[in-house]
CSV table of N, CA, C and O in Angstrom, one decimal:
chain,number,residue,atom,x,y,z
A,6,LEU,N,80.7,44.7,52.6
A,6,LEU,CA,81.0,45.7,53.6
A,6,LEU,C,81.6,46.9,52.9
A,6,LEU,O,82.6,46.8,52.3
A,7,ILE,N,80.9,48.1,53.0
A,7,ILE,CA,81.4,49.3,52.4
A,7,ILE,C,82.5,49.8,53.4
A,7,ILE,O,82.3,50.1,54.5
A,8,THR,N,83.7,50.0,52.8
A,8,THR,CA,84.9,50.4,53.6
A,8,THR,C,85.3,51.9,53.4
A,8,THR,O,86.0,52.4,54.2
A,9,GLU,N,84.8,52.4,52.3
A,9,GLU,CA,85.0,53.9,52.1
A,9,GLU,C,83.7,54.4,51.4
A,9,GLU,O,83.3,53.9,50.4
A,10,GLU,N,83.2,55.4,52.1
A,10,GLU,CA,81.9,56.0,51.7
A,10,GLU,C,82.1,57.3,51.0
A,10,GLU,O,83.1,58.0,51.3
A,11,PRO,N,81.2,57.7,50.1
A,11,PRO,CA,81.3,59.0,49.5
A,11,PRO,C,81.1,60.1,50.6
A,11,PRO,O,80.3,60.0,51.5
A,12,GLY,N,82.0,61.1,50.5
A,12,GLY,CA,81.9,62.2,51.5
A,12,GLY,C,81.0,63.2,51.0
A,12,GLY,O,80.6,63.2,49.8
A,13,PRO,N,80.8,64.3,51.8
A,13,PRO,CA,79.9,65.4,51.4
A,13,PRO,C,80.6,66.1,50.2
A,13,PRO,O,81.8,66.2,50.2
A,14,VAL,N,79.8,66.6,49.3
A,14,VAL,CA,80.3,67.3,48.2
A,14,VAL,C,79.7,68.7,48.0
A,14,VAL,O,78.4,68.8,48.1
A,15,LEU,N,80.5,69.7,47.9
A,15,LEU,CA,80.0,71.1,47.6
A,15,LEU,C,80.6,71.4,46.3
A,15,LEU,O,81.9,71.4,46.1
A,16,ALA,N,79.8,71.7,45.3
A,16,ALA,CA,80.3,72.0,44.0
A,16,ALA,C,79.7,73.3,43.4
A,16,ALA,O,78.6,73.6,43.8
A,17,MET,N,80.4,73.9,42.5
A,17,MET,CA,79.9,75.0,41.8
A,17,MET,C,79.5,74.6,40.4
A,17,MET,O,80.0,73.5,39.9
A,18,TYR,N,78.7,75.3,39.7
A,18,TYR,CA,78.3,75.1,38.3
A,18,TYR,C,79.6,74.9,37.5
A,18,TYR,O,80.5,75.7,37.6
A,19,ASN,N,79.6,73.9,36.7
A,19,ASN,CA,80.7,73.6,35.7
A,19,ASN,C,81.9,72.9,36.4
A,19,ASN,O,82.9,72.6,35.7
A,20,ASP,N,81.9,72.7,37.7
A,20,ASP,CA,83.0,71.9,38.4
A,20,ASP,C,82.9,70.5,38.0
A,20,ASP,O,82.0,70.0,37.4
A,21,SER,N,84.0,69.7,38.4
A,21,SER,CA,84.0,68.3,38.3
A,21,SER,C,84.0,67.7,39.7
A,21,SER,O,84.7,68.2,40.6
A,22,VAL,N,83.1,66.7,39.9
A,22,VAL,CA,83.1,66.1,41.3
A,22,VAL,C,83.3,64.6,41.2
A,22,VAL,O,83.0,64.0,40.1
A,23,GLU,N,83.8,64.0,42.2
A,23,GLU,CA,84.0,62.6,42.3
A,23,GLU,C,83.4,62.1,43.6
A,23,GLU,O,83.7,62.6,44.7
A,24,LEU,N,82.6,61.0,43.5
A,24,LEU,CA,82.1,60.3,44.7
A,24,LEU,C,82.8,59.0,44.7
A,24,LEU,O,82.7,58.2,43.7
A,25,ILE,N,83.4,58.6,45.8
A,25,ILE,CA,84.2,57.4,45.9
A,25,ILE,C,83.4,56.4,46.8
A,25,ILE,O,83.0,56.8,47.9
A,26,CYS,N,83.3,55.2,46.4
A,26,CYS,CA,82.8,54.1,47.2
A,26,CYS,C,83.7,52.9,47.1
A,26,CYS,O,84.0,52.5,46.0
A,27,LYS,N,84.1,52.3,48.2
A,27,LYS,CA,84.9,51.1,48.2
A,27,LYS,C,84.3,50.1,49.1
A,27,LYS,O,83.8,50.3,50.2
A,28,ALA,N,84.3,48.8,48.6
A,28,ALA,CA,83.7,47.7,49.3
A,28,ALA,C,84.6,46.5,49.2
A,28,ALA,O,85.2,46.2,48.2
A,29,THR,N,84.6,45.8,50.4
A,29,THR,CA,85.5,44.6,50.5
A,29,THR,C,84.6,43.4,50.9
A,29,THR,O,83.7,43.5,51.7
A,30,GLY,N,84.9,42.2,50.3
A,30,GLY,CA,84.2,41.0,50.7
A,30,GLY,C,84.6,39.9,49.9
A,30,GLY,O,85.4,40.0,49.0
A,31,HIS,N,84.1,38.7,50.2
A,31,HIS,CA,84.4,37.5,49.5
A,31,HIS,C,83.1,36.8,49.1
A,31,HIS,O,82.4,36.4,50.1
A,32,PRO,N,82.8,36.6,47.9
A,32,PRO,CA,83.5,37.1,46.7
A,32,PRO,C,83.5,38.6,46.6
A,32,PRO,O,82.8,39.3,47.4
A,33,THR,N,84.3,39.2,45.7
A,33,THR,CA,84.4,40.6,45.5
A,33,THR,C,83.0,41.3,45.3
A,33,THR,O,82.3,40.8,44.5
A,34,PRO,N,82.7,42.3,46.1
A,34,PRO,CA,81.4,42.9,46.0
A,34,PRO,C,81.2,43.6,44.6
A,34,PRO,O,82.2,44.0,44.0
A,35,VAL,N,80.0,43.9,44.2
A,35,VAL,CA,79.7,44.6,43.0
A,35,VAL,C,79.1,45.9,43.5
A,35,VAL,O,78.1,45.9,44.2
A,36,ILE,N,79.6,47.1,43.0
A,36,ILE,CA,79.1,48.4,43.4
A,36,ILE,C,78.3,49.0,42.2
A,36,ILE,O,78.7,49.0,41.1
A,37,GLU,N,77.1,49.5,42.6
A,37,GLU,CA,76.2,50.2,41.6
A,37,GLU,C,75.9,51.6,42.2
A,37,GLU,O,75.8,51.8,43.4
A,38,TRP,N,75.7,52.6,41.3
A,38,TRP,CA,75.4,53.9,41.7
A,38,TRP,C,73.9,54.2,41.3
A,38,TRP,O,73.5,53.8,40.2
A,39,TYR,N,73.2,54.9,42.1
A,39,TYR,CA,71.9,55.4,41.8
A,39,TYR,C,71.7,56.9,42.2
A,39,TYR,O,72.4,57.3,43.1
A,40,ARG,N,70.8,57.5,41.6
A,40,ARG,CA,70.5,58.9,42.0
A,40,ARG,C,69.0,58.9,42.4
A,40,ARG,O,68.1,58.4,41.6
A,41,LEU,N,68.7,59.4,43.6
A,41,LEU,CA,67.4,59.4,44.1
A,41,LEU,C,66.7,60.7,43.7
A,41,LEU,O,67.3,61.8,43.8
A,42,SER,N,65.4,60.6,43.5
A,42,SER,CA,64.6,61.8,43.2
A,42,SER,C,64.2,62.4,44.6
A,42,SER,O,63.6,61.6,45.4
A,43,VAL,N,64.4,63.6,44.8
A,43,VAL,CA,64.0,64.2,46.1
A,43,VAL,C,62.5,64.5,46.1
A,43,VAL,O,61.9,64.9,47.1
A,44,GLU,N,61.9,64.5,44.9
A,44,GLU,CA,60.5,64.8,44.8
A,44,GLU,C,59.6,63.6,45.0
A,44,GLU,O,58.4,63.7,45.0
A,45,THR,N,60.1,62.4,45.1
A,45,THR,CA,59.3,61.2,45.2
A,45,THR,C,59.8,60.3,46.3
A,45,THR,O,60.7,60.7,47.0
A,46,ASN,N,59.2,59.2,46.5
A,46,ASN,CA,59.6,58.2,47.5
A,46,ASN,C,61.0,57.8,47.3
A,46,ASN,O,61.5,57.7,46.1
A,47,VAL,N,61.8,57.6,48.3
A,47,VAL,CA,63.2,57.3,48.2
A,47,VAL,C,63.5,56.0,47.5
A,47,VAL,O,64.6,55.7,47.1
A,48,SER,N,62.5,55.2,47.3
A,48,SER,CA,62.7,53.9,46.6
A,48,SER,C,62.8,54.1,45.1
A,48,SER,O,63.1,53.2,44.4
A,49,ASN,N,62.4,55.3,44.7
A,49,ASN,CA,62.4,55.6,43.2
A,49,ASN,C,63.8,56.3,42.9
A,49,ASN,O,64.2,57.2,43.5
A,50,SER,N,64.4,55.7,41.9
A,50,SER,CA,65.7,56.3,41.4
A,50,SER,C,65.5,56.9,40.0
A,50,SER,O,64.6,56.5,39.3
A,51,ILE,N,66.3,57.9,39.7
A,51,ILE,CA,66.3,58.5,38.4
A,51,ILE,C,67.6,58.3,37.7
A,51,ILE,O,68.6,57.9,38.4
A,52,GLU,N,67.7,58.6,36.5
A,52,GLU,CA,68.9,58.4,35.7
A,52,GLU,C,70.1,59.2,36.3
A,52,GLU,O,69.9,60.3,36.7
A,53,LEU,N,71.3,58.6,36.2
A,53,LEU,CA,72.5,59.4,36.5
A,53,LEU,C,72.6,60.5,35.5
A,53,LEU,O,72.1,60.4,34.3
A,54,PRO,N,73.2,61.7,35.8
A,54,PRO,CA,73.4,62.7,34.8
A,54,PRO,C,74.1,62.3,33.6
A,54,PRO,O,74.9,61.4,33.6
A,55,SER,N,73.8,62.9,32.4
A,55,SER,CA,74.4,62.5,31.2
A,55,SER,C,75.9,62.8,31.2
A,55,SER,O,76.7,62.2,30.5
A,56,SER,N,76.3,63.7,32.1
A,56,SER,CA,77.8,64.0,32.1
A,56,SER,C,78.5,63.1,33.1
A,56,SER,O,79.7,63.3,33.4
A,57,ALA,N,77.8,62.1,33.7
A,57,ALA,CA,78.4,61.2,34.7
A,57,ALA,C,79.0,60.0,34.0
A,57,ALA,O,78.5,59.5,33.1
A,58,PHE,N,80.1,59.5,34.6
A,58,PHE,CA,80.7,58.3,34.2
A,58,PHE,C,81.3,57.6,35.4
A,58,PHE,O,81.5,58.3,36.4
A,59,ILE,N,81.5,56.3,35.3
A,59,ILE,CA,82.0,55.5,36.5
A,59,ILE,C,83.3,54.9,36.1
A,59,ILE,O,83.5,54.3,35.1
A,60,GLU,N,84.3,55.0,37.0
A,60,GLU,CA,85.6,54.3,36.9
A,60,GLU,C,85.6,53.3,38.0
A,60,GLU,O,85.3,53.5,39.2
A,61,LYS,N,86.0,52.0,37.6
A,61,LYS,CA,86.0,50.9,38.6
A,61,LYS,C,87.4,50.3,38.6
A,61,LYS,O,88.0,50.2,37.6
A,62,THR,N,87.8,49.9,39.8
A,62,THR,CA,89.1,49.2,40.0
A,62,THR,C,88.7,48.0,40.9
A,62,THR,O,88.1,48.1,42.0
A,63,ILE,N,89.2,46.8,40.5
A,63,ILE,CA,88.9,45.6,41.3
A,63,ILE,C,90.3,45.0,41.6
A,63,ILE,O,91.1,44.7,40.7
A,64,THR,N,90.6,44.8,42.9
A,64,THR,CA,91.8,44.1,43.3
A,64,THR,C,91.4,43.1,44.4
A,64,THR,O,90.8,43.5,45.4
A,65,ASN,N,91.8,41.8,44.2
A,65,ASN,CA,91.5,40.8,45.2
A,65,ASN,C,90.1,40.8,45.6
A,65,ASN,O,89.2,40.5,44.8
A,66,THR,N,89.8,41.2,46.8
A,66,THR,CA,88.4,41.1,47.3
A,66,THR,C,87.8,42.5,47.5
A,66,THR,O,86.8,42.7,48.2
A,67,THR,N,88.4,43.5,46.8
A,67,THR,CA,87.9,44.9,47.0
A,67,THR,C,87.6,45.5,45.6
A,67,THR,O,88.3,45.4,44.6
A,68,GLU,N,86.4,46.2,45.6
A,68,GLU,CA,86.0,47.0,44.4
A,68,GLU,C,86.0,48.4,44.8
A,68,GLU,O,85.4,48.8,45.8
A,69,THR,N,86.6,49.3,44.0
A,69,THR,CA,86.5,50.7,44.2
A,69,THR,C,85.8,51.3,43.0
A,69,THR,O,86.2,51.0,41.9
A,70,SER,N,84.8,52.1,43.3
A,70,SER,CA,84.0,52.7,42.2
A,70,SER,C,83.9,54.2,42.4
A,70,SER,O,83.6,54.7,43.5
A,71,ILE,N,84.3,55.0,41.4
A,71,ILE,CA,84.3,56.4,41.5
A,71,ILE,C,83.2,56.9,40.5
A,71,ILE,O,83.3,56.7,39.3
A,72,LEU,N,82.2,57.6,41.0
A,72,LEU,CA,81.2,58.3,40.2
A,72,LEU,C,81.7,59.7,39.9
A,72,LEU,O,81.9,60.5,40.9
A,73,ILE,N,82.0,60.0,38.6
A,73,ILE,CA,82.5,61.3,38.3
A,73,ILE,C,81.4,62.1,37.5
A,73,ILE,O,80.9,61.5,36.5
A,74,ILE,N,81.2,63.3,37.9
A,74,ILE,CA,80.2,64.2,37.2
A,74,ILE,C,81.0,65.3,36.7
A,74,ILE,O,81.6,66.1,37.5
A,75,ASP,N,81.2,65.4,35.4
A,75,ASP,CA,82.0,66.5,34.8
A,75,ASP,C,81.5,66.9,33.4
A,75,ASP,O,81.5,66.1,32.5
A,76,PRO,N,81.0,68.1,33.3
A,76,PRO,CA,80.9,69.1,34.3
A,76,PRO,C,79.5,69.0,35.1
A,76,PRO,O,78.6,68.4,34.6
A,77,VAL,N,79.5,69.6,36.3
A,77,VAL,CA,78.3,69.7,37.1
A,77,VAL,C,77.3,70.7,36.5
A,77,VAL,O,77.8,71.9,36.2
A,78,ASP,N,76.1,70.4,36.4
A,78,ASP,CA,75.0,71.3,36.0
A,78,ASP,C,74.0,71.4,37.1
A,78,ASP,O,74.0,70.6,38.0
A,79,TYR,N,73.2,72.4,37.1
A,79,TYR,CA,72.2,72.6,38.2
A,79,TYR,C,71.3,71.4,38.3
A,79,TYR,O,70.8,71.1,39.4
A,80,ASP,N,71.0,70.8,37.2
A,80,ASP,CA,70.1,69.6,37.2
A,80,ASP,C,70.7,68.4,37.9
A,80,ASP,O,70.1,67.4,38.2
A,81,ASP,N,72.1,68.5,38.2
A,81,ASP,CA,72.8,67.3,38.7
A,81,ASP,C,72.7,67.3,40.3
A,81,ASP,O,73.1,66.3,40.9
A,82,PHE,N,72.2,68.4,40.9
A,82,PHE,CA,72.2,68.4,42.3
A,82,PHE,C,71.2,67.4,42.8
A,82,PHE,O,70.2,67.1,42.2
A,83,GLY,N,71.6,66.7,43.9
A,83,GLY,CA,70.7,65.6,44.4
A,83,GLY,C,71.4,64.7,45.3
A,83,GLY,O,72.4,64.9,45.8
A,84,TYR,N,70.7,63.5,45.5
A,84,TYR,CA,71.2,62.5,46.4
A,84,TYR,C,71.6,61.3,45.6
A,84,TYR,O,70.9,60.7,44.9
A,85,TYR,N,72.9,60.9,45.8
A,85,TYR,CA,73.5,59.8,45.1
A,85,TYR,C,73.7,58.6,46.1
A,85,TYR,O,74.1,58.9,47.2
A,86,VAL,N,73.5,57.4,45.6
A,86,VAL,CA,73.6,56.3,46.4
A,86,VAL,C,74.5,55.2,45.8
A,86,VAL,O,74.5,55.0,44.6
A,87,CYS,N,75.4,54.7,46.7
A,87,CYS,CA,76.3,53.7,46.4
A,87,CYS,C,75.8,52.4,47.0
A,87,CYS,O,75.5,52.4,48.2
A,88,VAL,N,75.6,51.3,46.2
A,88,VAL,CA,75.0,50.1,46.7
A,88,VAL,C,76.1,49.0,46.4
A,88,VAL,O,76.4,48.8,45.2
A,89,ALA,N,76.6,48.4,47.4
A,89,ALA,CA,77.5,47.3,47.3
A,89,ALA,C,76.8,45.9,47.5
A,89,ALA,O,76.2,45.7,48.6
A,90,SER,N,76.8,45.1,46.5
A,90,SER,CA,76.2,43.8,46.6
A,90,SER,C,77.2,42.7,46.8
A,90,SER,O,78.2,42.6,46.1
A,91,LEU,N,76.9,41.8,47.8
A,91,LEU,CA,77.7,40.7,48.1
A,91,LEU,C,76.8,39.5,48.3
A,91,LEU,O,76.1,39.4,49.2
A,92,SER,N,76.8,38.6,47.3
A,92,SER,CA,75.9,37.5,47.2
A,92,SER,C,74.5,38.0,47.4
A,92,SER,O,74.0,38.8,46.6
A,93,SER,N,73.8,37.6,48.4
A,93,SER,CA,72.4,38.0,48.6
A,93,SER,C,72.3,39.3,49.5
A,93,SER,O,71.2,39.8,49.7
A,94,ASP,N,73.4,39.8,50.0
A,94,ASP,CA,73.4,40.9,50.9
A,94,ASP,C,73.7,42.2,50.1
A,94,ASP,O,74.5,42.2,49.2
A,95,LYS,N,73.0,43.3,50.6
A,95,LYS,CA,73.3,44.6,50.0
A,95,LYS,C,73.6,45.6,51.1
A,95,LYS,O,72.9,45.6,52.1
A,96,PHE,N,74.6,46.4,50.8
A,96,PHE,CA,75.0,47.4,51.8
A,96,PHE,C,74.8,48.8,51.0
A,96,PHE,O,75.3,48.9,49.9
A,97,VAL,N,74.2,49.7,51.7
A,97,VAL,CA,73.8,51.0,51.0
A,97,VAL,C,74.4,52.1,51.7
A,97,VAL,O,74.4,52.2,53.0
A,98,TYR,N,75.0,53.1,51.0
A,98,TYR,CA,75.4,54.4,51.6
A,98,TYR,C,75.0,55.5,50.6
A,98,TYR,O,75.2,55.4,49.4
A,99,ALA,N,74.4,56.5,51.1
A,99,ALA,CA,73.9,57.6,50.3
A,99,ALA,C,74.6,58.9,50.7
A,99,ALA,O,75.0,59.1,51.8
A,100,ARG,N,74.7,59.8,49.7
A,100,ARG,CA,75.3,61.0,49.9
A,100,ARG,C,74.7,62.1,49.1
A,100,ARG,O,74.4,62.0,47.9
A,101,ASP,N,74.4,63.2,49.7
A,101,ASP,CA,73.9,64.4,49.0
A,101,ASP,C,75.0,65.0,48.2
A,101,ASP,O,76.1,65.1,48.7
A,102,CYS,N,74.8,65.3,47.0
A,102,CYS,CA,75.8,65.8,46.2
A,102,CYS,C,75.5,67.1,45.5
A,102,CYS,O,74.4,67.4,45.1
A,103,CYS,N,76.6,67.9,45.4
A,103,CYS,CA,76.6,69.0,44.5
A,103,CYS,C,75.8,70.2,45.0
A,103,CYS,O,75.2,71.0,44.2
A,104,ASP,N,75.6,70.4,46.3
A,104,ASP,CA,74.9,71.6,46.8
A,104,ASP,C,75.8,72.8,46.3
A,104,ASP,O,77.0,72.7,46.3
A,105,SER,N,75.1,73.8,46.0
A,105,SER,CA,75.8,75.0,45.5
A,105,SER,C,75.1,76.2,45.8
A,105,SER,O,73.9,76.3,45.8
A,106,ASP,N,75.9,77.3,46.1
A,106,ASP,CA,75.3,78.6,46.4
A,106,ASP,C,75.7,79.5,45.3
A,106,ASP,O,75.6,80.7,45.4
A,107,SER,N,76.3,79.0,44.2
A,107,SER,CA,76.9,79.9,43.1
A,107,SER,C,75.8,80.1,42.1
A,107,SER,O,74.8,79.4,41.9
A,108,GLU,N,76.0,81.1,41.3
A,108,GLU,CA,75.1,81.5,40.2
A,108,GLU,C,75.7,80.9,38.9
A,108,GLU,O,76.9,80.6,38.8
A,109,SER,N,74.8,80.6,37.9
A,109,SER,CA,75.2,80.1,36.7
A,109,SER,C,76.2,81.1,36.0
A,109,SER,O,76.0,82.3,36.0
A,110,GLY,N,77.2,80.6,35.3
A,110,GLY,CA,78.2,81.5,34.7
A,110,GLY,C,78.4,81.3,33.3
A,110,GLY,O,78.4,80.6,32.5
């Protein structure tokens, strides 16, 4: 069960952004991040940005996963998905990330 979902993100070029996903269950869920291509079917995922990394914290029956993109580039704009797996069940939450109206600097 996803208990904290990534919120909307508005970022400018070169910013740092964090998307947080928290899931609780027994056994402890496993969280994975995906980036969806807006140009293809939503079942297709593309690689996370090269500037992205993931920080994970596991306590008792909760996993917290933070997807950090630092720095944000124009190619990083898109739709990011947090998938929490618990045994055979999967819970999905997706969030559009890094919309920007700024110019490259």
